[in-house]
Coordinates of C-alpha atoms in Angstrom, one line a residue:
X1 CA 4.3 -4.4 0.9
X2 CA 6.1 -7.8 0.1
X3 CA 9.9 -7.9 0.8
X4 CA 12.3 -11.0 0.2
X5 CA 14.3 -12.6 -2.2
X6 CA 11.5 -14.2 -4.5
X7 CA 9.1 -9.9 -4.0
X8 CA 9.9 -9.6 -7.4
X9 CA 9.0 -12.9 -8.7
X10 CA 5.7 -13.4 -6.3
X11 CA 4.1 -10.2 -7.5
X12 CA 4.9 -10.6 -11.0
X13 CA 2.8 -13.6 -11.0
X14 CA -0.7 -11.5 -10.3
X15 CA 0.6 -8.6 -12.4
X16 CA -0.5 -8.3 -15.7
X17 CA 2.4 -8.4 -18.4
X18 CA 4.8 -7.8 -15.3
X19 CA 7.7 -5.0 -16.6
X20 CA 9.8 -6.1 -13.2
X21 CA 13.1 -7.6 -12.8
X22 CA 15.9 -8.5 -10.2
X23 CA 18.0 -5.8 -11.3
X24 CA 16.6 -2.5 -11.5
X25 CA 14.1 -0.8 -9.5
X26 CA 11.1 0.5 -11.2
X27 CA 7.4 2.3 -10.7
X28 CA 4.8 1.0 -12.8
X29 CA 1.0 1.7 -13.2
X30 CA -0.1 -2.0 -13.8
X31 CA -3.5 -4.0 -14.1
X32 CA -3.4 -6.5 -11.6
X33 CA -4.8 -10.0 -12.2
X34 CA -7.1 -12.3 -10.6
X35 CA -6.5 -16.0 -11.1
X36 CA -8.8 -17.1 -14.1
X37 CA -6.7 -13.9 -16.0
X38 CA -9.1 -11.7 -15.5
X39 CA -8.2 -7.7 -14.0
X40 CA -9.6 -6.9 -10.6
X41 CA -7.6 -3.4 -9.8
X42 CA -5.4 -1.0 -11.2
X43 CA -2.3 0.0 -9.6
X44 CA 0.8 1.9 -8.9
X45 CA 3.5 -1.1 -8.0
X46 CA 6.9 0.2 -7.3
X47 CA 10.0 -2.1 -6.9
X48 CA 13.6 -1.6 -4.7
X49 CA 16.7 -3.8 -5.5
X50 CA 18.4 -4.7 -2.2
X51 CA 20.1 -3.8 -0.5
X52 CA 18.4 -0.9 -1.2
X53 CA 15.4 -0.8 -0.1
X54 CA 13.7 -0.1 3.9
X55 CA 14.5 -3.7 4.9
X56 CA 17.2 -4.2 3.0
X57 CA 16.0 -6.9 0.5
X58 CA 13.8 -7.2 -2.3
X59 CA 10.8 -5.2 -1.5
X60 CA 7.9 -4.2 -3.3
X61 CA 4.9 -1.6 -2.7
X62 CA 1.6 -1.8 -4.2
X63 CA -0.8 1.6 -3.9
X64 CA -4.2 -0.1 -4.3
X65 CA -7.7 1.2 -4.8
X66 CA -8.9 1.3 -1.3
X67 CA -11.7 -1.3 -1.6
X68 CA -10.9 -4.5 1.5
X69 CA -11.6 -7.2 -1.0
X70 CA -8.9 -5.9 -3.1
X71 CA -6.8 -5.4 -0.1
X72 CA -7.8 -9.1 0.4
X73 CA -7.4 -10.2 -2.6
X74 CA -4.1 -9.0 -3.3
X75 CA -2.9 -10.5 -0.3
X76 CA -4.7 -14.1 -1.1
X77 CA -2.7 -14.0 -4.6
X78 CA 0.7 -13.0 -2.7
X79 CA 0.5 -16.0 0.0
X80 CA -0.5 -18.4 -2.9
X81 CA 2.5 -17.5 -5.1
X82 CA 4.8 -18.4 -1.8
X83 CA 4.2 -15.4 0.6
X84 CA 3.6 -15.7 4.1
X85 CA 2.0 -12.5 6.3
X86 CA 4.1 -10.6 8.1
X87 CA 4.4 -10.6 12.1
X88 CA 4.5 -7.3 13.9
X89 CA 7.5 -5.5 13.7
X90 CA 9.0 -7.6 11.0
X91 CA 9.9 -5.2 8.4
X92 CA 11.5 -2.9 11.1
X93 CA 13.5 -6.0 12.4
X94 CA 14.5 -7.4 9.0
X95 CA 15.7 -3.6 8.4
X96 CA 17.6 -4.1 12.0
X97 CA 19.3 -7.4 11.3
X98 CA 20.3 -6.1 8.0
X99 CA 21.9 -3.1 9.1
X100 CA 19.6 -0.3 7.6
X101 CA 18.8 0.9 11.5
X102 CA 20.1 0.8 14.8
X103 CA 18.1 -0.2 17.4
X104 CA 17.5 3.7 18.3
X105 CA 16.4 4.2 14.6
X106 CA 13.8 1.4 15.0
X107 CA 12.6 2.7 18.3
X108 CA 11.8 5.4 16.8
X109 CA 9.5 3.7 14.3
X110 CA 7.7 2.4 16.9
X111 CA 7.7 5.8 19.0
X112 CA 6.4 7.5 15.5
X113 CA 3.6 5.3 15.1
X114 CA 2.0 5.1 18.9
X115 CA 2.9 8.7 19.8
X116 CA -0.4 10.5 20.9
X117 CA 0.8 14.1 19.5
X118 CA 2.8 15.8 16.6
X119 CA 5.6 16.8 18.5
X120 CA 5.8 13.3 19.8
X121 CA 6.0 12.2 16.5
X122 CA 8.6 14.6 15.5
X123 CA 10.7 13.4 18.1
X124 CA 10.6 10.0 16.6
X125 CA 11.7 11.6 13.5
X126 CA 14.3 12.8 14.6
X127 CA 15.5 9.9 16.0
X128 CA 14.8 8.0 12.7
X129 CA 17.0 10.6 11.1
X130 CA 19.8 9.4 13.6
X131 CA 19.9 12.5 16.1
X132 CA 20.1 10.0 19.1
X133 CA 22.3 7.4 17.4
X134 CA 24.5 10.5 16.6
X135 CA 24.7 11.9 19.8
X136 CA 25.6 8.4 21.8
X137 CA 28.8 7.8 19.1
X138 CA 29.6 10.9 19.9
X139 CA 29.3 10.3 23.6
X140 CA 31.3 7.1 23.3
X141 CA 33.6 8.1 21.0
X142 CA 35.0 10.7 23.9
X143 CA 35.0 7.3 26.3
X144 CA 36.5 5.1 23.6
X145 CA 39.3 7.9 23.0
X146 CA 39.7 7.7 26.9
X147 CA 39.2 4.1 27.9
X148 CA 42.7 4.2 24.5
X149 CA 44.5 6.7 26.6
X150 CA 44.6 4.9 29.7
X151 CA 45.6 1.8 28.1
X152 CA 48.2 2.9 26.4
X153 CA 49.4 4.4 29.8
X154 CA 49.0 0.8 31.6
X155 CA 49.8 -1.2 29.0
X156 CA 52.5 0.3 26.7
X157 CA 54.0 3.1 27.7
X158 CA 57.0 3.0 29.5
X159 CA 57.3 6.3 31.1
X160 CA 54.8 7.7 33.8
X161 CA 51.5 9.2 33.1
X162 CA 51.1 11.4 30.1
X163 CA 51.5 14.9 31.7
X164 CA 47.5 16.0 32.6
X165 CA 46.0 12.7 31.6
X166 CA 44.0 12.6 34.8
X167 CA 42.9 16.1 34.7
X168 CA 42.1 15.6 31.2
X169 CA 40.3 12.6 31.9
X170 CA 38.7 14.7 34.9
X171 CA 36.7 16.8 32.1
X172 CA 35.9 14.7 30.0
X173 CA 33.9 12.4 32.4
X174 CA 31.9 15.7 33.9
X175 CA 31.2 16.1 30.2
X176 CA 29.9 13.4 29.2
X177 CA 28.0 12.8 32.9
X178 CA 26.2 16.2 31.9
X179 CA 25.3 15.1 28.1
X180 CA 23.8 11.9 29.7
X181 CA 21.9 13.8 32.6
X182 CA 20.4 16.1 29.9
X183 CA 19.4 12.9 27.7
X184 CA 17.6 11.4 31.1
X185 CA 15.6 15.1 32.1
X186 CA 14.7 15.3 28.5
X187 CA 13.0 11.8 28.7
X188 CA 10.5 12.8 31.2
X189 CA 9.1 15.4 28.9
X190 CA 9.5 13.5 25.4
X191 CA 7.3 10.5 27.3
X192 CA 4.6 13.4 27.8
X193 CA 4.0 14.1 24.2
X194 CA 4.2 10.6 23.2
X195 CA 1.8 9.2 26.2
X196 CA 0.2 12.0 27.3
X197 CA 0.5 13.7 30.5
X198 CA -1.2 13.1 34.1
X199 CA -2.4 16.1 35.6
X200 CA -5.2 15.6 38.6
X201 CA -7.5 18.7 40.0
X202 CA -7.0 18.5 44.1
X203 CA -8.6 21.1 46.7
X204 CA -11.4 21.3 49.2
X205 CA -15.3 20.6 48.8
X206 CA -16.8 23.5 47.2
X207 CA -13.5 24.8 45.7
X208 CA -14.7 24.4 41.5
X209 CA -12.5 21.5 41.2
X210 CA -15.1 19.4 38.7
X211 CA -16.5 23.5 37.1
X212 CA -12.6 23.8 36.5
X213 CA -13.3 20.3 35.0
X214 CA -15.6 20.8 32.8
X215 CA -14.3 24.3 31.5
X216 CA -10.9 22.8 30.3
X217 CA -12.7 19.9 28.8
X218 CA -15.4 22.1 27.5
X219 CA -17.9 19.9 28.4
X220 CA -20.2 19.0 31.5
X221 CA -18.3 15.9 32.3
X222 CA -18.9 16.6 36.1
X223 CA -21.5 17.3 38.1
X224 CA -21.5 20.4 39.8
X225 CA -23.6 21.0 42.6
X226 CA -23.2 23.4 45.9
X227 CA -23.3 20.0 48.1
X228 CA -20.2 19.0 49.5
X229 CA -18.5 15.7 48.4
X230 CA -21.0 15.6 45.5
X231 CA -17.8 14.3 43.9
X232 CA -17.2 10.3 45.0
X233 CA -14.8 9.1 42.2
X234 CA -12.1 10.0 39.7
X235 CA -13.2 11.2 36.4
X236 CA -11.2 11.4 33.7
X237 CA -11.2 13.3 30.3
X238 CA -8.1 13.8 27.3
X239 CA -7.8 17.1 26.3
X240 CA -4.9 18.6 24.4
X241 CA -3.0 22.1 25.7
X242 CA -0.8 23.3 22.9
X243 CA 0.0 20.2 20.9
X244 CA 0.3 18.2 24.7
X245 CA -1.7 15.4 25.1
X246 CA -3.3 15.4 28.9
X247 CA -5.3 12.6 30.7
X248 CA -7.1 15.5 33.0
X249 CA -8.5 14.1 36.2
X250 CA -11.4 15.0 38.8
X251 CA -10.9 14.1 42.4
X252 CA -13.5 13.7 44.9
X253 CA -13.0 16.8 47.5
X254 CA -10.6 16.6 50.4
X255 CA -11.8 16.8 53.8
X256 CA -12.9 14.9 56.9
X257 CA -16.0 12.8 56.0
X258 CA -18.0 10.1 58.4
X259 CA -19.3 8.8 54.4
X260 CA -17.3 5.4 54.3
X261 CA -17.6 6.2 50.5
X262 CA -16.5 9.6 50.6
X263 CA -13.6 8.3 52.3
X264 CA -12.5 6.0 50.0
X265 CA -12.7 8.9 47.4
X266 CA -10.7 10.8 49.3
X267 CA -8.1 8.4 49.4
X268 CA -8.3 7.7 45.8
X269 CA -7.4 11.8 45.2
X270 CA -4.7 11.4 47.6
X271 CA -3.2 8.6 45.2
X272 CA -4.0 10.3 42.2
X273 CA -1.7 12.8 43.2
X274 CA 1.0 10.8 43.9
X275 CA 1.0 9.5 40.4
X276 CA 0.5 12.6 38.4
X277 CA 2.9 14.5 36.7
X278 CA 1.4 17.5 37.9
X279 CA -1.3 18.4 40.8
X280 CA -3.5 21.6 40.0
X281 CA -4.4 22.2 43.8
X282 CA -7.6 24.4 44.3
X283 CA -8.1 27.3 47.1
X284 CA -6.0 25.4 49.9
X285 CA -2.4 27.0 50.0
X286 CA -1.6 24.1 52.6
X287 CA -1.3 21.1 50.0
X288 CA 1.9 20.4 48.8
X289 CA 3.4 17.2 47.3
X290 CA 7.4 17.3 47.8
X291 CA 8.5 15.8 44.7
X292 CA 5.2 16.2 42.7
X293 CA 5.2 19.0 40.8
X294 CA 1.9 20.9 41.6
X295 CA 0.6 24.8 41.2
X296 CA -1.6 26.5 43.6
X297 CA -4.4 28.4 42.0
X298 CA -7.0 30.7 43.5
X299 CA -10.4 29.8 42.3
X300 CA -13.8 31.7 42.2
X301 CA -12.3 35.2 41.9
X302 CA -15.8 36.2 40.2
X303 CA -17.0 36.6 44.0
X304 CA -13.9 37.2 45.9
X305 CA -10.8 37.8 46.2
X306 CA -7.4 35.6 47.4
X307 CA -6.0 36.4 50.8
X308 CA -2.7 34.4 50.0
X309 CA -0.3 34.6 47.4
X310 CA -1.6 31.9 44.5
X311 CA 0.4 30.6 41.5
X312 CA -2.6 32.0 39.7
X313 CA -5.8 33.3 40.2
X314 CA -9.1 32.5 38.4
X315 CA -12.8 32.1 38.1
X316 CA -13.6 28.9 36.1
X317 CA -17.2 29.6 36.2
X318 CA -16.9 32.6 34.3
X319 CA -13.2 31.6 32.2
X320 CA -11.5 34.6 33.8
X321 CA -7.6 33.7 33.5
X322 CA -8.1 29.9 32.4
X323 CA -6.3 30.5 29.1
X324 CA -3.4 31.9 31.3
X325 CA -3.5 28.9 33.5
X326 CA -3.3 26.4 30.4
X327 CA -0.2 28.2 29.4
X328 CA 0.9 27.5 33.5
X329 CA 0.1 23.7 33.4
X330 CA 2.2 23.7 30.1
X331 CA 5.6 25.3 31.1
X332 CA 4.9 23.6 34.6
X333 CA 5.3 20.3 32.6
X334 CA 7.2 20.9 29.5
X335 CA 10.7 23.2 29.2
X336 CA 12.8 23.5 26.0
X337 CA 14.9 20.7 25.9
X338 CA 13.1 18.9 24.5
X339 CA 13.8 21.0 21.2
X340 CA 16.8 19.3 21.4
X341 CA 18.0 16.6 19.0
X342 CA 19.1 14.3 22.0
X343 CA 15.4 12.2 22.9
X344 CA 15.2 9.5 24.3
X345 CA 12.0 7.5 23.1
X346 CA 11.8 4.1 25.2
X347 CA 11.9 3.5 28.5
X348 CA 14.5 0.7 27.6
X349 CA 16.9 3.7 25.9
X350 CA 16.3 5.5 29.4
X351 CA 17.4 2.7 31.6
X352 CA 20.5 1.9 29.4
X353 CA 21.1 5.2 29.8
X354 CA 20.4 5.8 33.3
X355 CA 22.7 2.3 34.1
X356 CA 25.7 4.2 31.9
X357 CA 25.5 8.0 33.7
X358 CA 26.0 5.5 37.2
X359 CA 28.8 4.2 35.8
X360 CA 30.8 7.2 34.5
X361 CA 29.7 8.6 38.3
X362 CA 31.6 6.0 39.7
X363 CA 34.6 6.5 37.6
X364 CA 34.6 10.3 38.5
X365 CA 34.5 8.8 42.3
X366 CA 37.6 7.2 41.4
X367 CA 39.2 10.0 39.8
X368 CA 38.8 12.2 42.6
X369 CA 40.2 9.8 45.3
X370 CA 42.7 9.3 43.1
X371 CA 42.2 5.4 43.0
X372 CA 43.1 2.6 40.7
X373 CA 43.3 3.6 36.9
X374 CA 42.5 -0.1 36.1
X375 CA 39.1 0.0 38.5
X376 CA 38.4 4.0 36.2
X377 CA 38.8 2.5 33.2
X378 CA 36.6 -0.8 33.9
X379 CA 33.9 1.6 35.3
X380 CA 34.3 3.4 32.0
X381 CA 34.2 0.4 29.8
X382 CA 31.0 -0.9 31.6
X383 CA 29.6 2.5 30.5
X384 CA 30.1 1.9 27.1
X385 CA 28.6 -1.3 27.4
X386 CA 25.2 0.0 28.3
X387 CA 25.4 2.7 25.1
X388 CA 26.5 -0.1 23.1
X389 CA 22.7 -1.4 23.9
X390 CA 21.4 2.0 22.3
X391 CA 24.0 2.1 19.3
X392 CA 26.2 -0.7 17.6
X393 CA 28.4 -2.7 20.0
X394 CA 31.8 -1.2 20.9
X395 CA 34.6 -3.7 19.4
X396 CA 38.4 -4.0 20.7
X397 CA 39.0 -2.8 17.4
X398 CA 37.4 0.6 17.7
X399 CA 39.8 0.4 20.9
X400 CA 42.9 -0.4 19.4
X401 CA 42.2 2.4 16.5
X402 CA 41.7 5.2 19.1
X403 CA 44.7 4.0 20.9
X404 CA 47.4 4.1 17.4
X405 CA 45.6 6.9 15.4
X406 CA 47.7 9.1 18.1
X407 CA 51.2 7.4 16.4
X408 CA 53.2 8.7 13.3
X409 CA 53.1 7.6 10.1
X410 CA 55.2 4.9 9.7
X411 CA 55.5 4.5 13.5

């Protein structure tokens, strides 16, 4: 792919009896030339005129034969003729700076081509179709139509305040705080699918954690013996439940051990925990995590049965119920919202975000203690600010618009 203002012209001078032009886009199947005249590949070269094309200027694709010292060669011929090789991302960021994407569009690009699973991918989709972009104007257009309506009250009106404008102004900020909470849960899960999910194996010595282990990886990736603390370190596996990818994790047992080493694995199961997204804890009913999520599951039903109520029982020596628990680790991690068109994709789209949902908490602060209008609508403006880091920037224009689209004609 070479895009610029001479993409035409450079390929044309290592394609044979070039049919391209300047002015109108074409697909050709075209012998390519080395530089004694001679053809070295046949291809399919296809040309956009900008603006439109991905990045906005000239561009032009060329489907090769597969072969690297075509590849190479190609690319040799291009750079000779006045080329230069791209640098990561600069296609996307030419597209950008011309105005073909927002920066949530080329986010996405990024998201789509790292995500570790197909519904990762599809959420990168559908924020390359604009579902994000579409939900934040929408979003700040309810702010911008506010941050208009309290102006107009400060600065030009000369009456009080509009009948209900505060109790207007009331719903509207609990709106848009919910659409912004949503957009912030709905993060946590979309990350999942794009980076994979954290879920560690915790119990007692003895209580299947690494057979568990090695039945969900379907492999024996543990060592399993009847000796306590036969597990010293973490081992880790990816394995995939229902399209979501999971780093699965085996932890050394927890108990009271004299074994300096034991101890330190021990400690490393405790932190393991800490981190994961979601703790599967093994025949001890008295581990919990607070603000980890984490399931308690009877093992080794086979030979007995639980005398506490479990999340789930099983026997992961014999399978008995493991396909049910796959489907528990799954909706303990993953609800629907993330069928939703609203996904965020970057951690830098959830911080922006975050940073705007504070401010429009602040404002509703105000609102209820009935406090300074000019303090509510900086607190609203600074809002914007932050989803103007997600979407265009917010102008005084768009400002003045909302404020006089309200008027008469010919007022």
């Amino acid at each position: 792919r070479i895009s610029g203002k001479g993409a035409i012209k450079n390929i044309s001078t290592f394609v044979k009896d070039s049919p391209f032009d300047e002015k109108t886009p074409l697909s050709r199947v075209c012998f390519l030339v080395d530089r004694d005249g001679e053809v070295f590949d046949e291809a399919v070269i296809t040309s956009y005129v900008g603006p439109n094309s991905y990045t906005g200027e000239n561009l032009v694709e060329i489907s090769c034969h597969g072969n690297p010292k075509i590849i190479s060669r190609i690319i040799d011929l291009s750079v000779d003729a006045g080329s230069r090789l791209a640098e990561a991302g600069e296609f996307t960021k030419t597209a950008f700076l011309n105005g073909k994407l927002d920066l949530s569009e080329a986010e996405s690009v990024a998201s789509i081509i790292h995500s570790l699973s197909l519904t990762g991918v599809k959420a990168g989709v559908k924020n390359l179709k604009g579902g994000l972009s579409k939900e934040i104007r929408s979003i700040k257009s309810s702010l911008i139509s506010l941050v208009a309506s309290l102006e107009f009250n400060l600065d030009i009106s000369e009456e009080d305040l509009q009948p209900d404008l505060l109790k207007q102004t009331r719903e509207t900020v609990l709106g848009v705080a919910k659409k912004l909470n949503d957009c912030i849960h709905c993060f946590e899960e979309t990350k999942m699918f794009q980076s994979g999910a954290s879920v560690v194996i915790l119990g007692p010595p003895n209580a299947g954690k690494s057979t568990l282990f090695n039945r969900l990886v379907n492999k024996n990736q543990s060592i399993v013996t009847s000796v306590e603390g036969t597990t010293r370190d973490v081992i880790e596996k990816n394995i995939n439940i229902s399209g979501l990818p999971i780093l699965l994790k085996d932890t050394a047992g927890i108990r009271d051990s004299g074994d300096d080493v034991e101890k330190i694995g021990v400690e490393r199961s405790f932190v393991e925990a800490k981190d994961a997204d979601l703790v599967v804890v093994l025949n001890d009913r008295s581990l919990s995590f607070g603000d980890t999520k984490h399931i308690h599951v009877f093992n080794k039903l086979d030979i007995k049965t639980p005398d506490e109520k479990y999340d789930i029982s099983i026997s992961a020596k014999t399978g008995k119920n493991v396909k049910e628990l796959k489907r528990v680790v799954y909706n303990s991690l993953i609800s629907d919202k993330t069928k939703n068109d609203t996904l965020l994709t970057s951690k830098r789209q959830y911080n922006a975000i975050k940073s705007a949902l504070k401010h429009i908490k602040d404002a509703y602060s105000l609102l209820i203690a009935e406090d300074s209008i000019e303090l509510l609508v900086e607190d609203i403006n600074r809002s914007i600010t932050f989803l103007d880091s997600i979407t265009k920037k917010t102008t005084k224009d768009d400002i003045l618009e909302a404020v006089f689209s309200s008027f008469c004609v010919g007022k």
